[in-house]
Coordinates of C-alpha atoms in Angstrom, one line a residue:
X1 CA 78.3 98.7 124.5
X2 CA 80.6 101.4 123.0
X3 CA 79.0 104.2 120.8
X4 CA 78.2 102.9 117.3
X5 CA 81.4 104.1 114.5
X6 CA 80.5 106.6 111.7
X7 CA 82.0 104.1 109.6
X8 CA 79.9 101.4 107.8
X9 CA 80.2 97.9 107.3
X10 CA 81.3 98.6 103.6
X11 CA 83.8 101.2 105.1
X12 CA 85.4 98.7 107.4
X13 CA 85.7 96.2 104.3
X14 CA 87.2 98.6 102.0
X15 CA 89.6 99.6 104.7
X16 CA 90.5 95.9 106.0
X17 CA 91.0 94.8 102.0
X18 CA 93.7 98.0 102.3
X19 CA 95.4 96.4 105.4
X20 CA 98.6 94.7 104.2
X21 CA 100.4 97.4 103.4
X22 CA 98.6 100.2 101.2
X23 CA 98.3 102.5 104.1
X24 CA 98.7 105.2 102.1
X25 CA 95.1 104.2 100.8
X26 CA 93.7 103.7 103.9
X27 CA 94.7 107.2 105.2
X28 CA 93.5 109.3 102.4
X29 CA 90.4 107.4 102.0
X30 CA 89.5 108.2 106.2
X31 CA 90.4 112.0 105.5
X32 CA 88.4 112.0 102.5
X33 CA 85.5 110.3 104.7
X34 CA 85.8 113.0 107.1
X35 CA 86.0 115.7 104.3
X36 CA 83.0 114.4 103.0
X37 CA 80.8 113.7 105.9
X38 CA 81.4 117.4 107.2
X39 CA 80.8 118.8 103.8
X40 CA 77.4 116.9 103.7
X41 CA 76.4 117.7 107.2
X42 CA 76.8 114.3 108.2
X43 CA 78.4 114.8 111.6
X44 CA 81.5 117.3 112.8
X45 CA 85.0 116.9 112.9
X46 CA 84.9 116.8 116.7
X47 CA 82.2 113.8 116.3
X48 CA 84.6 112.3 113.7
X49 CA 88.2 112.4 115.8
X50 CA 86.0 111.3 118.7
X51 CA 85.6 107.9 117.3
X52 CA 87.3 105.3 118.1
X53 CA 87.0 103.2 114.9
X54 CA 88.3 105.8 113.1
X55 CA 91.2 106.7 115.0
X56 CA 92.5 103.3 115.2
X57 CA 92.4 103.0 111.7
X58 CA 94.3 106.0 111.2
X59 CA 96.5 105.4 113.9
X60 CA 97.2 102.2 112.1
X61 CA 97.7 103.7 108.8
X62 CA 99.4 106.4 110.0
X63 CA 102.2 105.0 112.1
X64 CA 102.9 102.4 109.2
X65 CA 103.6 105.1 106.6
X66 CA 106.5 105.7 109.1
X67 CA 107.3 109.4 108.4
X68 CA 107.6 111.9 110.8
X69 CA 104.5 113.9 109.7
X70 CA 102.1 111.0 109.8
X71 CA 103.6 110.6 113.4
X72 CA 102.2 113.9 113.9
X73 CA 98.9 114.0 112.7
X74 CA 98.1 111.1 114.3
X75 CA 99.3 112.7 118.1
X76 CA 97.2 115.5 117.2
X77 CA 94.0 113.5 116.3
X78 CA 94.4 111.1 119.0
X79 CA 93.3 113.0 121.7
X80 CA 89.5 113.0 121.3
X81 CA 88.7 109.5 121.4
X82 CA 90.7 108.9 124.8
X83 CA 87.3 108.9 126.6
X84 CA 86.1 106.3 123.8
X85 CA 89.1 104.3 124.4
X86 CA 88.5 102.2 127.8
X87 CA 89.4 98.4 127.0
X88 CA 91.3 99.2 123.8
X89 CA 94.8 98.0 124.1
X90 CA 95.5 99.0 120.5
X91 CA 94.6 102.3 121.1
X92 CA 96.7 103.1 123.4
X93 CA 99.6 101.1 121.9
X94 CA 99.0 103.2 118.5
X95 CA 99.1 106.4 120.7
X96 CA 102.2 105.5 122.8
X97 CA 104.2 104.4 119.2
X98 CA 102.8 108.0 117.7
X99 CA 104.1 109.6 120.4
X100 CA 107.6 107.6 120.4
X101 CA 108.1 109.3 117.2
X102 CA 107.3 112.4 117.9
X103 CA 110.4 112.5 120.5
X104 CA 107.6 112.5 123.5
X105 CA 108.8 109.8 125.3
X106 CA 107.6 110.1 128.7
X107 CA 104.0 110.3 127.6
X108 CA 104.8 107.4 125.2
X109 CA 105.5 105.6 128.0
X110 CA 102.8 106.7 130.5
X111 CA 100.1 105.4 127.6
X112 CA 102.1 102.3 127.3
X113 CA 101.4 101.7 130.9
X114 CA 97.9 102.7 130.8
X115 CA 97.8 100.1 127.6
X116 CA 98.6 96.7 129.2
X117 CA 96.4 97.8 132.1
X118 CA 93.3 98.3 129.9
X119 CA 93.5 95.3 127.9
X120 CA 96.5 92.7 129.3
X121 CA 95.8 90.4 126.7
X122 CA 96.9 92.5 123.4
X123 CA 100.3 91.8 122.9
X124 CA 101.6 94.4 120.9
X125 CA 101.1 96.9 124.2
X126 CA 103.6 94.8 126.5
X127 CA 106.5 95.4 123.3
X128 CA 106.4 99.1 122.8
X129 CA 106.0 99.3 127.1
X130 CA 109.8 96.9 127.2
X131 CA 111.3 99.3 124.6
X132 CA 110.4 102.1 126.9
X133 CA 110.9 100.9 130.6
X134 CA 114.4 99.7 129.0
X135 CA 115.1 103.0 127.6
X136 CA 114.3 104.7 131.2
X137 CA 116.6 102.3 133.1
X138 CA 114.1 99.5 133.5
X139 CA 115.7 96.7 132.3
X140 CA 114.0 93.7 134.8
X141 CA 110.6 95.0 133.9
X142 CA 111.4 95.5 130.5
X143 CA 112.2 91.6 130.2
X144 CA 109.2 90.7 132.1
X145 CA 107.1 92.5 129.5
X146 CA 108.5 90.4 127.0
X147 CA 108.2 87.6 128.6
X148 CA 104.7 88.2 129.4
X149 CA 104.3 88.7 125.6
X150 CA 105.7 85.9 124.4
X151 CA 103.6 84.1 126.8
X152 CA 100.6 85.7 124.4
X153 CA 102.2 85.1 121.2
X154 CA 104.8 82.4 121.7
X155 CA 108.1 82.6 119.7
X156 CA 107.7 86.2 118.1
X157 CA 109.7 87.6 116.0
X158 CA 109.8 91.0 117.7
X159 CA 109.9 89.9 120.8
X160 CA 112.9 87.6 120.5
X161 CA 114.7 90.3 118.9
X162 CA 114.1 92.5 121.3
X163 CA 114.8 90.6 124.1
X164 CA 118.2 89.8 122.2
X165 CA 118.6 93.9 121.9
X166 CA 118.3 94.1 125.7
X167 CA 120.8 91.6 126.6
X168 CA 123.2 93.3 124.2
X169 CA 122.5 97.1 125.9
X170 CA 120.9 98.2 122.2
X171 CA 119.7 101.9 122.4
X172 CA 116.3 103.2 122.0
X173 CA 116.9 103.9 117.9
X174 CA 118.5 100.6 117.7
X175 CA 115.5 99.0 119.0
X176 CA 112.9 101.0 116.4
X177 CA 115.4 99.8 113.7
X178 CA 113.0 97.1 112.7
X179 CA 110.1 95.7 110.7
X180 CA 107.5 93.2 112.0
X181 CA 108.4 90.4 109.1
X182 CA 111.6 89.0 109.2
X183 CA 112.0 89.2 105.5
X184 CA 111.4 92.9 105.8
X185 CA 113.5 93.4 108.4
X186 CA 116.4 91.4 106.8
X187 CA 115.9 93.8 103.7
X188 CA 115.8 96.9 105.8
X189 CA 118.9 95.5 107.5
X190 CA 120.8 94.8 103.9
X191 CA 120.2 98.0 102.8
X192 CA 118.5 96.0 99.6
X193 CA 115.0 98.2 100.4
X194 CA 113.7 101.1 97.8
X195 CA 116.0 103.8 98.8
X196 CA 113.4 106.4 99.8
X197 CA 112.0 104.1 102.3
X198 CA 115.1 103.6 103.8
X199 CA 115.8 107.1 104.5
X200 CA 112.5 107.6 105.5
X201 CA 112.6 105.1 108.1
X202 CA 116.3 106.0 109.5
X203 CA 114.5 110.0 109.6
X204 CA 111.9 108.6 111.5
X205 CA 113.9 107.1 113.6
X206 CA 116.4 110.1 114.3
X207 CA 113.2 112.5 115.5
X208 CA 113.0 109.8 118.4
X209 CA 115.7 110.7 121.3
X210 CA 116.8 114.7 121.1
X211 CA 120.4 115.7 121.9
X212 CA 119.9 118.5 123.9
X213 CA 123.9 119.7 123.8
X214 CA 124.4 119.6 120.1
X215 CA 120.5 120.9 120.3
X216 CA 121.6 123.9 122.4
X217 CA 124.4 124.7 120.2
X218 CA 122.4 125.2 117.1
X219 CA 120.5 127.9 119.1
X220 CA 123.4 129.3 120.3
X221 CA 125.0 130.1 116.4
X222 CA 121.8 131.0 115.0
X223 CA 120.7 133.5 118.0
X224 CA 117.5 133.0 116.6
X225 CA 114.2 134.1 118.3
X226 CA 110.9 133.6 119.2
X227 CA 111.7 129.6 118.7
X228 CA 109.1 127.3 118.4
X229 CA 109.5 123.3 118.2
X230 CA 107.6 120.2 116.9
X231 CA 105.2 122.2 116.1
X232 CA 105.3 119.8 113.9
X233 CA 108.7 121.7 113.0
X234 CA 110.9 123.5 114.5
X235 CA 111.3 127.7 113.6
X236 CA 112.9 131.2 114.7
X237 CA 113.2 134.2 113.3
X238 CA 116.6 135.8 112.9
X239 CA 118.5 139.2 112.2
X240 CA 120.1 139.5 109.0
X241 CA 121.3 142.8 108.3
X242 CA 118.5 145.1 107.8
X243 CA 116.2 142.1 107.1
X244 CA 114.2 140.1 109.6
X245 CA 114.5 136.2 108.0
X246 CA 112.2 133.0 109.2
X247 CA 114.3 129.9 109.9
X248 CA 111.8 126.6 109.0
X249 CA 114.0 123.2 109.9
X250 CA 111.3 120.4 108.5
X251 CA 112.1 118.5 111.7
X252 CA 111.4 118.1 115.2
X253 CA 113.7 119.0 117.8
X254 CA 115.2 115.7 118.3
X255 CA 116.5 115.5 114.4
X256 CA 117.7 118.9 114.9
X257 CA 119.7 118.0 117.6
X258 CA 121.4 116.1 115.0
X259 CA 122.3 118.4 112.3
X260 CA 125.6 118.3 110.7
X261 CA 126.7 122.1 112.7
X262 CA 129.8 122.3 111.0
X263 CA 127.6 122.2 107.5
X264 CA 124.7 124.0 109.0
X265 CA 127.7 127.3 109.8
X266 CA 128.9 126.8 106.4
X267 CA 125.9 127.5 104.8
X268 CA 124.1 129.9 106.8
X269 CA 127.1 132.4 107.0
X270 CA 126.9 132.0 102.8
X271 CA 123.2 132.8 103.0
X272 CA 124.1 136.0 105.1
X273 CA 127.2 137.3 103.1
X274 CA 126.1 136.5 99.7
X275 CA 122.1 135.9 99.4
X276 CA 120.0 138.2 101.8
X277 CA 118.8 139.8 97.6
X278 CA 118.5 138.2 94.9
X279 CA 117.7 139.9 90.9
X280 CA 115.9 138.4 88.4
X281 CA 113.4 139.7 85.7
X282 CA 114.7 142.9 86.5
X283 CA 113.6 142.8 90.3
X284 CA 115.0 142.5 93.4
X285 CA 114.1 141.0 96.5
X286 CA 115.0 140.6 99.7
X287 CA 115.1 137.2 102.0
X288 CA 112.0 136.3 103.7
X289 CA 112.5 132.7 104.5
X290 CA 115.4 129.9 104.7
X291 CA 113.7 126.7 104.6
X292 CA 116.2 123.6 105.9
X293 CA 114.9 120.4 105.5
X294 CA 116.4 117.1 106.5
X295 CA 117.7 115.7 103.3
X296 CA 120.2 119.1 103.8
X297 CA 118.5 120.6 100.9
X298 CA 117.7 124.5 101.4
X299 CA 114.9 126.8 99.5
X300 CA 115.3 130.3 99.8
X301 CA 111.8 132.5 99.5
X302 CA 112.7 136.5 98.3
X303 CA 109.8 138.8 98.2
X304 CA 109.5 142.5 96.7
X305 CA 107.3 144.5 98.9
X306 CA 106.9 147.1 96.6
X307 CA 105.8 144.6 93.5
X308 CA 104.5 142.4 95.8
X309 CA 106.7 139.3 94.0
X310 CA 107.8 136.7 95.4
X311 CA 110.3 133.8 94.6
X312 CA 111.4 130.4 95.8
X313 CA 114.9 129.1 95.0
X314 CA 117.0 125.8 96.0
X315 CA 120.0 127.2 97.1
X316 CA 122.7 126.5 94.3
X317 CA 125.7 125.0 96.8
X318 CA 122.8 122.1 97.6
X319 CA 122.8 121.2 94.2
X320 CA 126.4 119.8 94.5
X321 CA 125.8 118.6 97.8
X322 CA 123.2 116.1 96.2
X323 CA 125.3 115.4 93.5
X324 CA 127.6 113.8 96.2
X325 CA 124.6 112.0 97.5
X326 CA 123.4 110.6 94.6
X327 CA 126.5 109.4 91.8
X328 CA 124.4 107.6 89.5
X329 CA 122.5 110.6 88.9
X330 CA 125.9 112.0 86.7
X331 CA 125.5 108.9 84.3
X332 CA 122.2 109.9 83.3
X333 CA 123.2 113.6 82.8
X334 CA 123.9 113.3 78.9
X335 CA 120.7 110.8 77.9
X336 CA 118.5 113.6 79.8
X337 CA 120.6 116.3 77.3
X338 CA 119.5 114.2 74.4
X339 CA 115.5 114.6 75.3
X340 CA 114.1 116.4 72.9
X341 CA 110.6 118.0 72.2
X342 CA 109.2 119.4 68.5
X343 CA 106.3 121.5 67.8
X344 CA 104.0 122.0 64.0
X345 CA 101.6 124.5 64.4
X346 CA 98.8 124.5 61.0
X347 CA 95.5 123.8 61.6
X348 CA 96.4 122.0 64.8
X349 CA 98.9 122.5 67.5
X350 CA 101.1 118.8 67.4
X351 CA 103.9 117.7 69.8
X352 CA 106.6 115.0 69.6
X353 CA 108.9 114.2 71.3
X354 CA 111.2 111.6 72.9
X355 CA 113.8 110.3 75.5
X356 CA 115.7 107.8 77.2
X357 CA 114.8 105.9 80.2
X358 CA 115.1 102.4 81.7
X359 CA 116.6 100.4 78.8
X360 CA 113.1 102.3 76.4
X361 CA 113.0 104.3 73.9
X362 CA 109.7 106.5 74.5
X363 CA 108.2 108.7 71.8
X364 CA 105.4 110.7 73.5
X365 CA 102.9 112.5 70.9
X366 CA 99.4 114.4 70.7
X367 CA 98.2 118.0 70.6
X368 CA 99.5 120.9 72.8
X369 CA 97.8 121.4 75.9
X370 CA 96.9 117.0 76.0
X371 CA 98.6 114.1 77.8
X372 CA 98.9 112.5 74.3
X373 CA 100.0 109.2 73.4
X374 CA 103.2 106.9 75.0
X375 CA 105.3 104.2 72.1
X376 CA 107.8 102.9 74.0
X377 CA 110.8 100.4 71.7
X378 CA 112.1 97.8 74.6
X379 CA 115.4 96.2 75.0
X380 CA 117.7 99.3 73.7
X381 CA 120.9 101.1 74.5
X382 CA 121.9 104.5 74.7
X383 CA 123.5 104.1 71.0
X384 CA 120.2 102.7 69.9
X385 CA 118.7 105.8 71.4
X386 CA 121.2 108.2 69.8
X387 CA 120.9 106.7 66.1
X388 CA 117.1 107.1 66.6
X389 CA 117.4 110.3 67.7
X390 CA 119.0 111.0 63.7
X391 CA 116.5 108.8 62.1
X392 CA 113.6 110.5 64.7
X393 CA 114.6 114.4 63.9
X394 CA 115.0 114.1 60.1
X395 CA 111.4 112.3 60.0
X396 CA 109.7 115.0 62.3
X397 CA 111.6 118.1 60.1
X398 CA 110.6 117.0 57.0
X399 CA 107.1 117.2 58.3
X400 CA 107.8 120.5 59.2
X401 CA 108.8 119.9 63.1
X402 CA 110.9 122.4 64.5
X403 CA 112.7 122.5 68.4
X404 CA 111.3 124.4 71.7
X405 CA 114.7 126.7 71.0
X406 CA 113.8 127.4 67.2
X407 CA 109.8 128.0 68.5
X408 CA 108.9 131.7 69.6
X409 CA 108.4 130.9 73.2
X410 CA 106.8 133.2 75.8
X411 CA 108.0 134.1 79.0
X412 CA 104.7 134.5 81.4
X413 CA 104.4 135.7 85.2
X414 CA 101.4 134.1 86.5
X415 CA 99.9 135.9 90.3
X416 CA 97.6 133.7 91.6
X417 CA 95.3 134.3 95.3
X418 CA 94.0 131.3 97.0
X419 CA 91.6 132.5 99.7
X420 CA 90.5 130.1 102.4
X421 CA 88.8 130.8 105.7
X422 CA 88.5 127.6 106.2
X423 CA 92.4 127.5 106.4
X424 CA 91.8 123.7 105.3
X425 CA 95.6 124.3 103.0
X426 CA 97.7 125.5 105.8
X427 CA 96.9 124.4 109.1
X428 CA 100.1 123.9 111.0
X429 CA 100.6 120.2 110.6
X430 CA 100.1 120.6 107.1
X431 CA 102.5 122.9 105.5
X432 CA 103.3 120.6 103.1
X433 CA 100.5 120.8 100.5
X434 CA 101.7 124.3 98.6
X435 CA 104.3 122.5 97.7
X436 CA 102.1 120.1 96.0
X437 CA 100.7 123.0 94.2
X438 CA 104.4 123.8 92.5
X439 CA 104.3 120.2 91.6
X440 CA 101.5 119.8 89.6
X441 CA 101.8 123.1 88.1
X442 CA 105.3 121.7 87.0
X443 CA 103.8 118.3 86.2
X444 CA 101.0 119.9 84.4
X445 CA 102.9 122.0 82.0
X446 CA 105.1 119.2 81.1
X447 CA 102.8 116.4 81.0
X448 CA 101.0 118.3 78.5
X449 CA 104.1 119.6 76.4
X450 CA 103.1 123.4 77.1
X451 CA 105.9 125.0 78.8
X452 CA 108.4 124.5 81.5
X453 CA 108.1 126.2 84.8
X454 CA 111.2 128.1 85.9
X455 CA 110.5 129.9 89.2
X456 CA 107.8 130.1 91.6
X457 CA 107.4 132.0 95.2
X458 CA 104.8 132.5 97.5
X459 CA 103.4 134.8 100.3
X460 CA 101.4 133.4 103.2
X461 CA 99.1 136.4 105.1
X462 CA 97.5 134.8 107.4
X463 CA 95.4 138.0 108.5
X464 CA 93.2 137.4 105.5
X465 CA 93.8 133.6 105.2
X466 CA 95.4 134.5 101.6
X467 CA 98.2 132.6 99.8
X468 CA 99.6 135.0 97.1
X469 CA 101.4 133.1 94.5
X470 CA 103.8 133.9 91.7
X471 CA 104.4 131.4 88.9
X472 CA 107.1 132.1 86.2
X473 CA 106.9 129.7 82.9
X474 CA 108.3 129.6 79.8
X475 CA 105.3 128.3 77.2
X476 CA 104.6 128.1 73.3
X477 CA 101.1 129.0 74.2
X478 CA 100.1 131.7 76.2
X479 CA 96.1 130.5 76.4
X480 CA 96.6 127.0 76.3
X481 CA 99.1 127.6 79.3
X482 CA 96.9 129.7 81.5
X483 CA 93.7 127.7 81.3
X484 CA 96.1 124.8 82.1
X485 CA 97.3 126.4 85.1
X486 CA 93.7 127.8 86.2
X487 CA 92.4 124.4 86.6
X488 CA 95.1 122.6 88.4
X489 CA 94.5 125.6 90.6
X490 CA 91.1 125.1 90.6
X491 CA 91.4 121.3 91.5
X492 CA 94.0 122.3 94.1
X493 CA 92.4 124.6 96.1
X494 CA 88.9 122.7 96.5
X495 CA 87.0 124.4 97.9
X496 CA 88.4 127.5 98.7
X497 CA 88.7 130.5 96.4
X498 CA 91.0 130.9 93.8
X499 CA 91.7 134.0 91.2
X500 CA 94.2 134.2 88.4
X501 CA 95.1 138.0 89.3
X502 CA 97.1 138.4 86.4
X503 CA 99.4 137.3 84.0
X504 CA 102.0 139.7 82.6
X505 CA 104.8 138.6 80.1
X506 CA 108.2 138.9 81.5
X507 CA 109.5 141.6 78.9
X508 CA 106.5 143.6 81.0
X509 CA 108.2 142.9 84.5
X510 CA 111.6 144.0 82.8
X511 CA 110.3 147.4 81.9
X512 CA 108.8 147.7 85.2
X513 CA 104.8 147.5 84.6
X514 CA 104.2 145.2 87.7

């Protein structure tokens, strides 16, 4: 009899009521179990990856989120349940598709093998062991797993495709080019899916086979150093000038091997003859970090030793390139021009304002510093929206309304410390989450009609396990803004520290008080 699961009968419900297709829900909820069991001395984070309930359930969910970084996690928390594992054919077939992934194909397919011989009878093992022994130059054994599949679950979908990809000589990528349904898969093959999940699933699918030419020549024009890879990303550090710059691709090797080169040269010699400083506010920093990720989008992190600033920028060229990407974003340029926010300050602090989106007019109202209320008018046009836009400013003025521009606004530079020795924020496979922190700082001021953020950097020191964060905001209420920003910080950091260092306004970094 195996060793009992941490999780409960009530777990398992919740978890199997999550199984057709919220995965996101079943992966949060296991980390949050974890999180909570440690805190509450429970059992240990060893004791939790060790069991085997739990990874398969986060196997599960995180292979069917079908991005890269769940791909990741789930090789990396794998591991300790192995010895827990004997007789468990999904296990090892979650393992060996995690590992597929993550462009680690011969131990994909050594677990596939171990798979069908732990459990012959679980079906799902024999179809990621075909894809495998097909794509090492196994094609007669790769046909005899599927027919021993079909043999378990007679007239599959996946398996009669598969077996159709074989005959036809289909590559590796081809082969992962799939969903389980039919329907899905017809919709994945249409292109008729949400967009984001499409590209999504064709990223996934290019971190699987790496090609180790085009590969080689990357490292070859960047002469970069001290390389590491799928770790989960790949990074080197690199010469520019006077200033030593960290590369960060937000991919593994194998979709680095596929880079556009010709628009990787373009930009990095741009980077190195026009952007190794950058002013603003009156300060100037110097490159620290070029950030590439694989929708080709680049952020550039500055830092000023001296003032201990730092800054995170998009690089401006992207911008167009995304505009070339995505042409129905220019339609909606002049309705997102026509949003517009007023502000009445007496005994109360009031916001209104409206916009365009979707066919609805929205007017969104309440007090400064409050998510407020939502009216939304169906069934309109952008004309409707611009003759309400008359009928909506007159209304407000004569109440005595007046515009963010016409509003004395103030320009704020937030430094914030998160302290954790925990290093729960930033271990490696989750670099991620700071950027999470710019987005509900952005969302935050927003939401609540405060202020806008305009810039943001960061610091990591790792000695001291200390983030060093720099927020720059535009806000019609300095206190309002800050107490704002202190608790999304707050909420953020859980249960590390956090300290609002100071806040300065800008005319202060101007004449040099930082």
């Amino acid at each position: 009899m195996g060793k009992k699961s941490l999780l409960t009968k009530e777990d398992i419900d919740i978890l199997e009521s999550w199984a057709d297709g919220y995965f996101y829900k079943i992966f949060y909820y296991l980390e949050d179990f974890v999180k909570k069991g440690i805190e509450q001395k429970l059992f240990t984070l060893e004791e939790a990856k060790e069991d085997l309930n739990i990874a398969l359930w986060y196997a599960y969910a995180g292979n069917n989120i079908d991005i890269y970084e769940y791909y990741y996690k789930v090789i990396n928390w794998m591991p300790y349940s192995e010895k827990n594992a004997k007789g468990s054919g999904a296990w090892y077939y979650r393992y060996s598709v995690a590992l597929t992934y993550c462009s680690d194909l011969e131990k994909a397919y050594s677990y596939a093998q171990k798979g069908v011989q732990e459990e012959a009878d679980y079906p799902w093992g024999w179809l990621n062991l075909a894809k495998l022994q097909y794509h090492f130059g196994e094609k007669e054994k790769a046909m005899a797993s599927i027919e021993k599949g079909l043999s378990l679950v007679p007239d599959d979908y996946e398996f009669k495709v598969l077996q159709e990809e074989i005959k036809a000589n289909c590559s590796l990528e081809e082969m992962l080019c799939h969903y389980i349904k039919p329907e899905d898969d017809a919709f994945f093959k249409n292109r008729q899916m949400y967009k984001q999940h499409l590209k999504e699933k064709m990223q996934a699918v290019d971190g699987v086979i790496c090609h180790e030419e085009s590969l080689q020549k990357v490292k070859e024009f960047l002469k970069g150093n001290k390389w590491q890879e799928n770790n989960p990303y790949c990074t080197c550090m690199v010469k520019l000038d006077d200033i030593t710059v960290k590369i960060v691709f937000t991919m593994n090797r194998a979709m680095l091997s596929k880079i556009n080169i010709d628009w990787l040269i373009k930009e990095y010699t741009d980077i190195k003859d026009n952007l190794l400083t950058y002013d603003k506010y009156d300060v100037e920093y110097k490159l620290q970090e070029i950030e590439i990720d694989r929708d080709y989008q680049i952020k550039l992190t500055y830092y000023n030793k001296k003032k201990k600033l730092s800054l995170v920028l998009a690089k401006d060229s992207n911008k167009k390139i995304q505009e070339n990407h995505n042409e129905h974003l220019k339609n909606d340029k002049e309705v997102e021009n026509l949003a517009l926010t007023l502000y009445k300050r007496d005994e109360q602090f009031s916001y209104v304002e409206c916009w365009f989106e979707d066919d609805k007019i929205v007017k969104h109202y309440g007090l400064v510093g409050d998510k407020g209320d939502i009216k939304k008018y169906e069934n309109c046009s952008i004309d409707d929206y611009k003759l309400y836009l008359d009928i909506f400013v007159g209304r407000y003025e004569k109440l005595g309304y007046i515009s963010w521009r016409e509003f004395t606004k103030k320009t704020l530079l937030m430094k914030i410390t998160i302290e954790d020795n925990e290093q729960n924020l930033w271990k490696e496979e989750n670099e991620a989450p700071i950027y999470f922190l710019y987005e509900m700082v952005q969302k935050a001021l927003e939401i609540n009609v405060v202020g806008f953020l305009n810039d943001w950097g960061y610091r990591r020191n790792e000695k001291k396990n200390l983030y060093e964060i720099d927020f720059y905001f535009d806000t019609v209420d300095k206190d309002i803004a800050v107490n704002l920003v202190k608790h999304v910080i707050e909420v953020f950091s859980m249960n590390a520290k956090s300290k609002v260092e100071e806040v300065i306004e800008l005319a202060e970094v101007k004449n040099g008080v930082v």
